[in-house]
Short mmCIF file of C-alpha atoms in Angstrom, two decimals:
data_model
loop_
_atom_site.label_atom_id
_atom_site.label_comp_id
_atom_site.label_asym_id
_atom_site.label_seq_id
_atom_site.Cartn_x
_atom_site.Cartn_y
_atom_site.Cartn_z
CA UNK A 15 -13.34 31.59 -116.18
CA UNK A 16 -10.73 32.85 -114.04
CA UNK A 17 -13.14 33.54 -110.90
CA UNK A 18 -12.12 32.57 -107.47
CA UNK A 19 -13.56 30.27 -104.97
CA UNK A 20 -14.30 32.65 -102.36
CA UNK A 21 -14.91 30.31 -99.07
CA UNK A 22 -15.78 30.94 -95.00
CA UNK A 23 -14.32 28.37 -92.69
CA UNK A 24 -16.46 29.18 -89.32
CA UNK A 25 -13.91 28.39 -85.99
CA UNK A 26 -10.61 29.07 -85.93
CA UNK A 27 -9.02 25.87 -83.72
CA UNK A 28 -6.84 23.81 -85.45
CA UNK A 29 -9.78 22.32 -87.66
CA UNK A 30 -10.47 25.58 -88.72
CA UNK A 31 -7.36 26.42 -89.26
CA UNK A 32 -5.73 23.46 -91.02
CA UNK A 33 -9.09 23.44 -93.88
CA UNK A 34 -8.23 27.32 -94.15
CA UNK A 35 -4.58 26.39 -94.98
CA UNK A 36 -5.53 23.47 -97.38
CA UNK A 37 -8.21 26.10 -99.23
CA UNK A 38 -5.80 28.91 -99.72
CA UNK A 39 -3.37 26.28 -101.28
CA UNK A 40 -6.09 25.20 -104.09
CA UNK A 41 -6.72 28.99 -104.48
CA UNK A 42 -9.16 29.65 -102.71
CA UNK A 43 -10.08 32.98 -101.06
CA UNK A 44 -10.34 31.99 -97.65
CA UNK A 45 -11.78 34.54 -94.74
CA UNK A 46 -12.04 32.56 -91.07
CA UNK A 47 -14.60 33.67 -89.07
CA UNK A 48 -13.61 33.07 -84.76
CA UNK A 49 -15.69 35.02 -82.07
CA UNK A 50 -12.62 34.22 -79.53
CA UNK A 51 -8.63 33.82 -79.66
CA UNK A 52 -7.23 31.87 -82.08
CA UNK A 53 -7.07 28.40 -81.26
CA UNK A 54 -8.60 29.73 -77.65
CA UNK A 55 -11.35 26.82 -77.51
CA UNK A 56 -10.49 22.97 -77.24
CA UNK A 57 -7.47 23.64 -79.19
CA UNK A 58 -6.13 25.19 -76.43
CA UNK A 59 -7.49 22.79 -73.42
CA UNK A 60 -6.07 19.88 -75.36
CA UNK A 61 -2.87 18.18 -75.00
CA UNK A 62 -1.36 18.33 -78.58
CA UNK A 63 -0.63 14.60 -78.43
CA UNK A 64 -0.48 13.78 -82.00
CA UNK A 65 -1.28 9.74 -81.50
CA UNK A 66 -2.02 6.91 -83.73
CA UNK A 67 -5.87 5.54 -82.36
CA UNK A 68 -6.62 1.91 -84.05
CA UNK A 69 -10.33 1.90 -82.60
CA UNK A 70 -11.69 1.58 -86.28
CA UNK A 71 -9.92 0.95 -89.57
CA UNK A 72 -11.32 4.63 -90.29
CA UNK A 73 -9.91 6.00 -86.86
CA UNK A 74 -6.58 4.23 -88.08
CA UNK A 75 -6.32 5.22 -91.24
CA UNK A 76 -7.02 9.08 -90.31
CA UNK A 77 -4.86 9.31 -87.13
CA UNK A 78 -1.74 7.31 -89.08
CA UNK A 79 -2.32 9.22 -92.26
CA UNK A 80 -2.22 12.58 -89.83
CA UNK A 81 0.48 11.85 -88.82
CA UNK A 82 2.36 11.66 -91.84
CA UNK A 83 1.04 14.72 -92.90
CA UNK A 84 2.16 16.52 -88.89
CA UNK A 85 5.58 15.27 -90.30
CA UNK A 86 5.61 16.84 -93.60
CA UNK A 87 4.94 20.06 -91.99
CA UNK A 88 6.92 19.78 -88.71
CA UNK A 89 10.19 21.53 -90.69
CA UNK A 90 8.32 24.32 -91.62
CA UNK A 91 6.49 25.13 -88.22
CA UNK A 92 8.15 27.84 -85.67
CA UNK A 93 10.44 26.82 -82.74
CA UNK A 94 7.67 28.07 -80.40
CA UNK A 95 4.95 25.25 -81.68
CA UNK A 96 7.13 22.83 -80.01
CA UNK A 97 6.95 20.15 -82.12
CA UNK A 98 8.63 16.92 -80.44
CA UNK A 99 9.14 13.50 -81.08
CA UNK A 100 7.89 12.24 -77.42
CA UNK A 101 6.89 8.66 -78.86
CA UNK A 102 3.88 7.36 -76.62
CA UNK A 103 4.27 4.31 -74.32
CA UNK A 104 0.52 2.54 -73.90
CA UNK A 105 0.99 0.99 -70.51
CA UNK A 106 -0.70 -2.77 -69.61
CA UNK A 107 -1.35 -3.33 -66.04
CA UNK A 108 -1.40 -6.81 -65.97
CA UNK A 109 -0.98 -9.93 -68.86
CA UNK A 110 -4.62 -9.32 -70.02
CA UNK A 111 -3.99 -6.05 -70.92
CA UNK A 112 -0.88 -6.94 -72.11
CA UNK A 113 -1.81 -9.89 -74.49
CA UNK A 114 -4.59 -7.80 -76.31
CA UNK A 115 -1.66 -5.60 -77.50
CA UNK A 116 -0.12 -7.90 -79.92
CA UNK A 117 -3.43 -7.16 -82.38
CA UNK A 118 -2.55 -3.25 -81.73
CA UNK A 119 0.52 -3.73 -82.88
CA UNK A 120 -0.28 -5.49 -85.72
CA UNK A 121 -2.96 -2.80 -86.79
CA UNK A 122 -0.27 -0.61 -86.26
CA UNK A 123 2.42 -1.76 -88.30
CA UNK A 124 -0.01 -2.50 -91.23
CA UNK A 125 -0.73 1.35 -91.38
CA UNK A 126 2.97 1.85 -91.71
CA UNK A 127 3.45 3.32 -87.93
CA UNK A 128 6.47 1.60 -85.91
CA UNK A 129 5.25 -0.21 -82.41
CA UNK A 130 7.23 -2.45 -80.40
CA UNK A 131 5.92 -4.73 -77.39
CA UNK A 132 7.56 -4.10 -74.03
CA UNK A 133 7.85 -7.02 -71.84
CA UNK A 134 8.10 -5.62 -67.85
CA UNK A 135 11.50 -5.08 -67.39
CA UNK A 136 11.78 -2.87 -70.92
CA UNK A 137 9.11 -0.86 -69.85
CA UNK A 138 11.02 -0.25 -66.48
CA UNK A 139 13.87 0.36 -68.47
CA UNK A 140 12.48 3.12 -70.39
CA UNK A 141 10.38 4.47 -67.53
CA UNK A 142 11.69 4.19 -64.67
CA UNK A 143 9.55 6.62 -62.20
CA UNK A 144 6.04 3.95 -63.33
CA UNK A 145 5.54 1.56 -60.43
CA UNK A 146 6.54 -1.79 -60.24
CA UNK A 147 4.89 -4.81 -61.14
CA UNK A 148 3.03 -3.35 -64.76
CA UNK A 149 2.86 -5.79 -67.06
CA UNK A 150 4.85 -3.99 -70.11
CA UNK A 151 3.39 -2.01 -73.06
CA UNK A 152 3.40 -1.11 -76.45
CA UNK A 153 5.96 1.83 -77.48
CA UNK A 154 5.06 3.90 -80.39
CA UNK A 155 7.45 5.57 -81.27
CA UNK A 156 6.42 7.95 -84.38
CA UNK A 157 3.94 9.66 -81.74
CA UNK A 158 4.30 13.35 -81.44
CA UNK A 159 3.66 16.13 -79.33
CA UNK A 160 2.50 19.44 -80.66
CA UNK A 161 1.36 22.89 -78.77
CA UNK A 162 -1.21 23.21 -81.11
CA UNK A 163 -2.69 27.04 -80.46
CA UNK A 164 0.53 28.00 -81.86
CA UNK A 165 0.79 25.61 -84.96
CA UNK A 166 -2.68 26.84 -85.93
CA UNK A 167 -1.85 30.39 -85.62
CA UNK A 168 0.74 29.48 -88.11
CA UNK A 169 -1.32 27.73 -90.36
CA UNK A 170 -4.06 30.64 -90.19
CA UNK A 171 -1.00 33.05 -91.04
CA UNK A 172 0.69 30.91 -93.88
CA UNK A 173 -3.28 30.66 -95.39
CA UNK A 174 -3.18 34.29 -96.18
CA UNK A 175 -6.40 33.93 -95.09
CA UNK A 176 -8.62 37.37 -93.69
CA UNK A 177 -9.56 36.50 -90.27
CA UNK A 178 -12.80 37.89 -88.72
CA UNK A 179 -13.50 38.45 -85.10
CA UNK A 180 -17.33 37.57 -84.82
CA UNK A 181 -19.69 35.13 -83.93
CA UNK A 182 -21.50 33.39 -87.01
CA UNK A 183 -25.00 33.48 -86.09
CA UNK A 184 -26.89 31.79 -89.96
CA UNK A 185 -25.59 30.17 -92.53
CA UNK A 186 -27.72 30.49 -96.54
CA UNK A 187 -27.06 28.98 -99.82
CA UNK A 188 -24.76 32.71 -100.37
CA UNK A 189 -22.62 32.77 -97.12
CA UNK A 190 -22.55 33.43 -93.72
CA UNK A 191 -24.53 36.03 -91.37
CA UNK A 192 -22.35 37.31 -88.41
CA UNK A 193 -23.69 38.28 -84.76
CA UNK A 194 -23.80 42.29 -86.09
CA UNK A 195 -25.78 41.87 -89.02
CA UNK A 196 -22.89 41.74 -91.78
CA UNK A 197 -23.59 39.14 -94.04
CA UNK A 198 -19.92 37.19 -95.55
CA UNK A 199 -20.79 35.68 -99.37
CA UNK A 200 -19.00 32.73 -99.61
CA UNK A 201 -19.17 29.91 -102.70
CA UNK A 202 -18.47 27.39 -99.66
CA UNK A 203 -19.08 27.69 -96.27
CA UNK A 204 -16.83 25.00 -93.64
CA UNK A 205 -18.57 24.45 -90.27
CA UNK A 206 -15.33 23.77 -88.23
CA UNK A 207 -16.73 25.30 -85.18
CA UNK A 208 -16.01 22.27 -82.67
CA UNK A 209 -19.09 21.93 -79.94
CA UNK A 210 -20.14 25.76 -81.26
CA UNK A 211 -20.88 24.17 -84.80
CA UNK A 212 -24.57 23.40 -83.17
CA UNK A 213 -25.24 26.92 -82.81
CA UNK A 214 -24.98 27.09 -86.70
CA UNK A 215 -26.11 22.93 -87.89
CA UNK A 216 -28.31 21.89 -84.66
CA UNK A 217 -29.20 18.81 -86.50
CA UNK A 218 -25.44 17.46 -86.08
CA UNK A 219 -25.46 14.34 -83.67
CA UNK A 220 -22.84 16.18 -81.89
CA UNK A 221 -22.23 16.10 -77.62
CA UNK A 222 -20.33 18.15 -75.51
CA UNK A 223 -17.26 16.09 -73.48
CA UNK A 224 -15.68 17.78 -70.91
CA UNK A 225 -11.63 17.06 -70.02
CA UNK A 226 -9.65 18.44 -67.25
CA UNK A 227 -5.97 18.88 -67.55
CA UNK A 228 -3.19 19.48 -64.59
CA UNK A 229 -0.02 20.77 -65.13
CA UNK A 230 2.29 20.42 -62.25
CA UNK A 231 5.33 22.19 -61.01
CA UNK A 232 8.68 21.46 -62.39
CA UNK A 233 11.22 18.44 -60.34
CA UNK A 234 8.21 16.48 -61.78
CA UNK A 235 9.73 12.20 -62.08
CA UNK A 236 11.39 12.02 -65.18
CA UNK A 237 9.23 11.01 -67.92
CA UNK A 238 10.53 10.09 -71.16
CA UNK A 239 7.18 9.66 -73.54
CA UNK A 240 3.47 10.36 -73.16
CA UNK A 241 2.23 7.46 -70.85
CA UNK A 242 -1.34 6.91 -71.73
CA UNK A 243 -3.04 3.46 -70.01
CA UNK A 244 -4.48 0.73 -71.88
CA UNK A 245 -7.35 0.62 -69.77
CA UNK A 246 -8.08 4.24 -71.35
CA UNK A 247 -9.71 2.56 -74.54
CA UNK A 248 -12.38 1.08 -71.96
CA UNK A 249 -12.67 4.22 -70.04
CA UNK A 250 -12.88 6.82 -73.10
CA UNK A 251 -15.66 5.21 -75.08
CA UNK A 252 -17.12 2.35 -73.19
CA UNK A 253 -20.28 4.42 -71.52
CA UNK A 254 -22.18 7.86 -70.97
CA UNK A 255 -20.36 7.63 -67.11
CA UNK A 256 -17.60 9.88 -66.22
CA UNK A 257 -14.63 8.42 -66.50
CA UNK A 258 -10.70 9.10 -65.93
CA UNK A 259 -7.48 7.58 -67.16
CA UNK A 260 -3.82 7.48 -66.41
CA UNK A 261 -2.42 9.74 -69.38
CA UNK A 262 0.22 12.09 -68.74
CA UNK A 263 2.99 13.74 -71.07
CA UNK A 264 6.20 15.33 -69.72
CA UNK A 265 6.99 18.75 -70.62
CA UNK A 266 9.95 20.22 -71.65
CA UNK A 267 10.49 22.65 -68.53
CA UNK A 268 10.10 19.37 -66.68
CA UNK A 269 6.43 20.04 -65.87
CA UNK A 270 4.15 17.19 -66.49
CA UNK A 271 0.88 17.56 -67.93
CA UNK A 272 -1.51 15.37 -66.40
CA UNK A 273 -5.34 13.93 -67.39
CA UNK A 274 -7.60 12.62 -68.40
CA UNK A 275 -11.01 12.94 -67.72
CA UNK A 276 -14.30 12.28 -70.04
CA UNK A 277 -17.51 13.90 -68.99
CA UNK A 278 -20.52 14.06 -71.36
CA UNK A 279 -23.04 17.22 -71.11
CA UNK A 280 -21.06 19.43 -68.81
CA UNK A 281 -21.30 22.77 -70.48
CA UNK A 282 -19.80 24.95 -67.32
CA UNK A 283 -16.01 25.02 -67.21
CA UNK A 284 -15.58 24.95 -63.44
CA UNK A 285 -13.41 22.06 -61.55
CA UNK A 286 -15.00 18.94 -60.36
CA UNK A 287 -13.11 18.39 -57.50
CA UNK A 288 -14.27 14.53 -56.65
CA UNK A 289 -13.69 14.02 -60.36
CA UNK A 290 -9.88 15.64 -59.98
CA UNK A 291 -9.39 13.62 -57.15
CA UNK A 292 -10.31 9.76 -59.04
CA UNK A 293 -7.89 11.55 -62.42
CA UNK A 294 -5.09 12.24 -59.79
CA UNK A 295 -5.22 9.15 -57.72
CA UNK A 296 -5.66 7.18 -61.16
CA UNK A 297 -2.16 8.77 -62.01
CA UNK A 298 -0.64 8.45 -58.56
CA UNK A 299 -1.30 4.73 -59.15
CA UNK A 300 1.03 4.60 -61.82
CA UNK A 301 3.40 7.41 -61.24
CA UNK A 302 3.52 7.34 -57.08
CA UNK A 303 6.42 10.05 -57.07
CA UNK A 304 3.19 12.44 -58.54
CA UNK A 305 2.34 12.54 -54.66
CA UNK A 306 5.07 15.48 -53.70
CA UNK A 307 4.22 17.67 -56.61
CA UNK A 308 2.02 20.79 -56.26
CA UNK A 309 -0.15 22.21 -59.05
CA UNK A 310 0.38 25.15 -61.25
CA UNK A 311 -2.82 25.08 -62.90
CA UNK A 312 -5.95 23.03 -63.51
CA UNK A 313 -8.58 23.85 -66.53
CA UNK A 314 -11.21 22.25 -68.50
CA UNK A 315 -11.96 21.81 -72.12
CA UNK A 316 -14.68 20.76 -73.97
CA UNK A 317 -14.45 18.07 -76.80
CA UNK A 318 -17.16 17.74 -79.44
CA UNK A 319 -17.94 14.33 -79.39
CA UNK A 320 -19.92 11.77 -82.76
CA UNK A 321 -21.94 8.33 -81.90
CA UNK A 322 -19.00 6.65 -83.41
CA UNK A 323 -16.23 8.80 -81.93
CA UNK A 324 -15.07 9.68 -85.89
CA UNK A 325 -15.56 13.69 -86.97
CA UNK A 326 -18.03 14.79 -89.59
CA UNK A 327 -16.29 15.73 -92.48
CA UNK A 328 -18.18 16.39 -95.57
CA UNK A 329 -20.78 17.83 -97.73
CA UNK A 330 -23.92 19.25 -95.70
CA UNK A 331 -27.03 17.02 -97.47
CA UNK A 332 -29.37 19.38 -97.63
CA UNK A 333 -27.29 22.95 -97.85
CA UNK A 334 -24.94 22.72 -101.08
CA UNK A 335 -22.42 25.05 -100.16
CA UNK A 336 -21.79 24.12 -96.84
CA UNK A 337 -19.26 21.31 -95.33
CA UNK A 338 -19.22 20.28 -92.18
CA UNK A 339 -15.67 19.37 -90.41
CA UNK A 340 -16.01 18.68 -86.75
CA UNK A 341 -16.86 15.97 -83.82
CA UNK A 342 -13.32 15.14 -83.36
CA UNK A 343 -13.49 14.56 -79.47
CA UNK A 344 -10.18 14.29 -77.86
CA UNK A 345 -8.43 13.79 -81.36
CA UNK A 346 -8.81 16.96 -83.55
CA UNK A 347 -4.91 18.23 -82.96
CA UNK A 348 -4.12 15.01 -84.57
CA UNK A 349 -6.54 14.39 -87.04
CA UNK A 350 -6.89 18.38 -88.17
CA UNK A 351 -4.41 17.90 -91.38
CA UNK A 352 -6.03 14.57 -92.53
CA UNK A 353 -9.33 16.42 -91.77
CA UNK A 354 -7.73 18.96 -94.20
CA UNK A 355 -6.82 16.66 -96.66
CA UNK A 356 -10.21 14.92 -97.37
CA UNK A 357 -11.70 18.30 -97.56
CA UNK A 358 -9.94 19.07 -100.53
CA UNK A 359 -10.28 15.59 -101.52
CA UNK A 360 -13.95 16.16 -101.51
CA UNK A 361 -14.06 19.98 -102.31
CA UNK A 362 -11.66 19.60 -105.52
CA UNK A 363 -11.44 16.21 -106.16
CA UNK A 364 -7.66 15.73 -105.16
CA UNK A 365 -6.40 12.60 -104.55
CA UNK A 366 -6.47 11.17 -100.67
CA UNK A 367 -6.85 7.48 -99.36
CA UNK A 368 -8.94 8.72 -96.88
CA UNK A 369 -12.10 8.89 -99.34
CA UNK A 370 -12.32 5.16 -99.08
CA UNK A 371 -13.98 5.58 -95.44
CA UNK A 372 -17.19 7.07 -95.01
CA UNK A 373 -16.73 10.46 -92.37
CA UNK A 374 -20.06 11.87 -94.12
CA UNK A 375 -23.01 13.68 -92.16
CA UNK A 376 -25.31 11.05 -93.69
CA UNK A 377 -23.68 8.12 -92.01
CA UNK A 378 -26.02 9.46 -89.13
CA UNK A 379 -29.19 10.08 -91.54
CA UNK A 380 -31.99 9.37 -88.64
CA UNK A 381 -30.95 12.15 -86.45
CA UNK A 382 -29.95 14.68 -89.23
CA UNK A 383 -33.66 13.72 -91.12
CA UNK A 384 -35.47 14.39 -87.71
CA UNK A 385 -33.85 18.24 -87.72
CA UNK B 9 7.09 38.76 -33.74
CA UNK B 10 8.95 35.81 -35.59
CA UNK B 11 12.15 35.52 -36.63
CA UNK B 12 12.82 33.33 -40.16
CA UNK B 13 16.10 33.06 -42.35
CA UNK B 14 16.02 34.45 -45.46
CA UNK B 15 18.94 32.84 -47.96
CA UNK B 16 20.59 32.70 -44.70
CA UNK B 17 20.09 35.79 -43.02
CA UNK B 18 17.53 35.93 -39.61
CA UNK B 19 15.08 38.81 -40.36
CA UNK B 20 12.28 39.48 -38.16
CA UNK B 21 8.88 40.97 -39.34
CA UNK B 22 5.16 42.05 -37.77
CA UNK B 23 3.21 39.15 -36.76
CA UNK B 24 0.63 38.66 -39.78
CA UNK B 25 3.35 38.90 -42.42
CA UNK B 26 3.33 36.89 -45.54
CA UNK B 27 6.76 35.49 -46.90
CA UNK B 28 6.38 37.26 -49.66
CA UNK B 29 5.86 40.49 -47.87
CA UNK B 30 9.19 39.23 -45.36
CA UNK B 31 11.05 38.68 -49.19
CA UNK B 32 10.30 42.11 -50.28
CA UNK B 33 11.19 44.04 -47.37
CA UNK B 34 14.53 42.38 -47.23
CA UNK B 35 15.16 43.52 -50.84
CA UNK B 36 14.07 41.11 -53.08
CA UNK B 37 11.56 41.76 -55.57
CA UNK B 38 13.30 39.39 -58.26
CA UNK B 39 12.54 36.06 -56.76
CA UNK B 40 13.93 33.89 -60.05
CA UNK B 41 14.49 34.19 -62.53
CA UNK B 42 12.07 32.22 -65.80
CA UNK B 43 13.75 29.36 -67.93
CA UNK B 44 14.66 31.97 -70.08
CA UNK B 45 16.43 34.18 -68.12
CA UNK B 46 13.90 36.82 -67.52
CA UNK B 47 13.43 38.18 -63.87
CA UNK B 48 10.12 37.23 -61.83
CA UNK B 49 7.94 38.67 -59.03
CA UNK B 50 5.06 38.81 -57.01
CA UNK B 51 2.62 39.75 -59.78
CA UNK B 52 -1.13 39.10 -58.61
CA UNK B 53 0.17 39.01 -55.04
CA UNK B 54 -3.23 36.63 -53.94
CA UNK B 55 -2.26 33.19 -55.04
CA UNK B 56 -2.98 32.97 -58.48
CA UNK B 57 0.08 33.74 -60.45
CA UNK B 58 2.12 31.28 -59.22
CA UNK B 59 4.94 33.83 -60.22
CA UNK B 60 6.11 34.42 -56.43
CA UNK B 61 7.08 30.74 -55.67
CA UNK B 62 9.66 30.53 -53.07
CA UNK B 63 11.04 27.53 -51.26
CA UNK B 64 10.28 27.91 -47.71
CA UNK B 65 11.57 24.93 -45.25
CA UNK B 66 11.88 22.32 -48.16
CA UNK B 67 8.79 23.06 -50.17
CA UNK B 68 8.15 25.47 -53.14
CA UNK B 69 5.33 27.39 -51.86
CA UNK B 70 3.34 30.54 -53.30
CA UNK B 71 5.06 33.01 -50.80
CA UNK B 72 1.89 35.32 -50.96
CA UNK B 73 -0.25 32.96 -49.76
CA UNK B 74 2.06 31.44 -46.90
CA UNK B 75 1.95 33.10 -43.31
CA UNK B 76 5.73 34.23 -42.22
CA UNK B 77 6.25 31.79 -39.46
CA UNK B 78 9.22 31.74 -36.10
CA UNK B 79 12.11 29.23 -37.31
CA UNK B 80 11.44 28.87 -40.90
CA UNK B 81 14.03 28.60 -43.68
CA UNK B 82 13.14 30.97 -47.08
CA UNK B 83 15.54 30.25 -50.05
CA UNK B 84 15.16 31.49 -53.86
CA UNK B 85 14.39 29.04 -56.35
CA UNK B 86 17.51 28.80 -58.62
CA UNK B 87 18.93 26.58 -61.16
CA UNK B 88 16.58 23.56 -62.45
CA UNK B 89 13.73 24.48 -60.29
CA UNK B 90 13.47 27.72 -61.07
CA UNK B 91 10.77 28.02 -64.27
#
């Protein structure tokens, strides 16, 4: 038998992208199918903070093995991905916050990612334009920073694979059906379509969560590594509210880019100006230099959010060619090679410690079984 | 009809000018250059580029947008703020 796996990865964000890459590297024949620009969607609206997320041992052991993975590529990626090593700083407001890190670290340092406690005056030391009177922080150093529309145009390219400009309106058991009536046979079909992958698998327990990003002028305060707030655990999964958080990360040019907001079923992508104004002052209150700095631009994004806050990755139950890889919310930049690597895992049976943690569709069998 | 200073020069323009519009009939239509080294303009000319900025009495404004006003002080961006 010497015929090839011919395969259809639906989106092509950095999901889509990174399984196309990992395909084309077991052989397959790989054809991505994107009805927009390359990494155009939440790929683009995103910040490209590659970051280590301990909110389950699953979340852990994807976002640290990710990262691993983000550094065996990093040599081969182009100058204009910017790939940096910005470390983040998570930033406790007072000794609460600043006692519940020491399990962080912990969780940390068992997945084999450096973090080191700040007391107050270390953080000061290291970041000098944050307020006074924060309690310290946790510095995680083996953080990254990516700009990720360009490392999945490189990924798409390196892939070989045949990209397709079209929507994907059906999927059968022998490929995909496009918006003009060609029909794409595929052996396997991936359903990396973020918030879009509904159009295709409506029975995914998938929700749309909107962001808003701000990039400012440059003369921004010196920042030295993305500054994300502790409090941001509590604000990014607690409830259905909106909710912002103190996260910024300082550009190169000297810009900074500054969110974030969380907003569930928001499908237009205009401003929310009251909503801007709580994210801003939120930041202000940490950084208060942010108050002389004018705006370049302000945009929206939408993430593609699970019950659990993990991504879907796996086999379809009831459609045997198809595999669904999406629902990473705000964390599919990072999490897009590990994504990559249990596909294969599952698809051809490669090794990956990932496997041991359950990212299947069935994990949510109620709402698939009432589809 | 006011009077501002434009990198140090008093030019005097039509009352309803924009800065921009002040910049350009003075002779400049490179207003900085980018971070790497290209030359920049007024591109959209209605506030949305951004490309136009200026610093005009202290603050980087969007010259297209900002009304050419008696007294005021226009310099180029240069050097670090210049992007």
């Amino acid at each position: 038998m010497t015929s090839v796996l011919r395969a259809v990865v639906v989106g092509g964000g950095m999901v889509g992208a990174a399984c196309a890459d990992v395909l084309a590297r077991h052989g397959a024949r790989v054809t991505v199918v994107e009805s927009g620009a390359v990494g155009g969607g939440a790929t683009a609206a995103g910040m490209g903070h590659l970051v280590v997320m301990d909110d389950s041992p699953a979340q852990l052991a994807l976002t640290a093995r990710s990262l691993e993975l983000w550094e065996d590529l990093a040599p081969s990626l182009p100058a204009s991905a910017e790939y940096r090593p910005s470390g983040t700083i998570w930033v406790a407001s007072d000794d609460e916050e600043l006692e519940a890190v020491a399990p962080k670290q912990a969780a940390y340092r068992e997945a084999g990612r450096e973090a080191d406690l700040l007391d107050a005056p270390a953080l000061a030391r290291l970041e000098p334009a944050l307020r006074d009177g924060l309690a310290g922080g946790l510095r995680v150093p083996g953080d990254r920073v990516v700009y990720a529309p360009v490392a999945a145009a490189f990924l798409l390219e390196r892939s070989g694979a045949a990209l397709i400009r079209g929507k994907a309106v059906a999927l059968d058991d022998s490929g995909v059906r496009l918006a003009g009536g060609q029909h794409l046979s595929a052996d396997l079909i991936v359903v990396a379509g973020g918030i879009g992958s509904l159009e295709l698998l409506p029975e995914l327990p998938l929700r749309q969560r909107k962001g808003h990003l701000l990039i400012t002028e440059r003369r921004a305060p010196s920042v030295h590594h993305q500054l994300v707030e502790l409090g941001y655990l509590k604000s990014a999964h607690a409830s259905d509210d909106d909710s912002v958080a103190f996260n910024v990360q300082p550009r190169p040019t000297g810009q900074l880019l500054i969110g974030s907001s969380r907003q569930f079923d928001q499908p237009d992508s205009g401003l929310d100006w009251a909503l801007l104004r709580r994210m801003l002052a939120r930041a202000r209150d940490f950084l208060p230099e942010l108050g002389d700095l004018a705006a370049l631009r302000i945009w929206t994004g939408q993430r593609c959010a699970t019950p659990d806050h993990l991504p879907i990755v796996g086999p379809h139950p009831q459609r045997t060619t198809v595999f669904v890889a999406t629902g990473h919310e705000g964390l599919g930049i990072t999490t897009a090679l590990g994504t990559a690597e249990l596909l294969a895992a599952q698809v051809f049976g490669t090794p990956s410690a990932l496997s041991a943690f359950d990212f299947g569709v069935e994990r949510f069998r109620p709402e698939v079984a009432h589809a | 009809m006011p009077e501002l200073m434009i990198e140090g020069r008093a030019v005097t323009v039509a009352e309803g000018t924009s800065v921009l519009a002040a910049l350009q009939n003075a002779g400049y239509r490179t207003l900085r250059h980018s971070r790497s080294g290209e030359p920049r303009g007024a591109l959209c000319g209605m506030g949305s580029c951004h490309e136009c900025r200026a610093v005009v009495d202290g603050r980087i404004v969007r010259t297209c947008v900002t009304p050419a006003r008696n007294g005021q002080r226009v310099t180029l961006l240069t050097g670090d703020h210049a992007d």
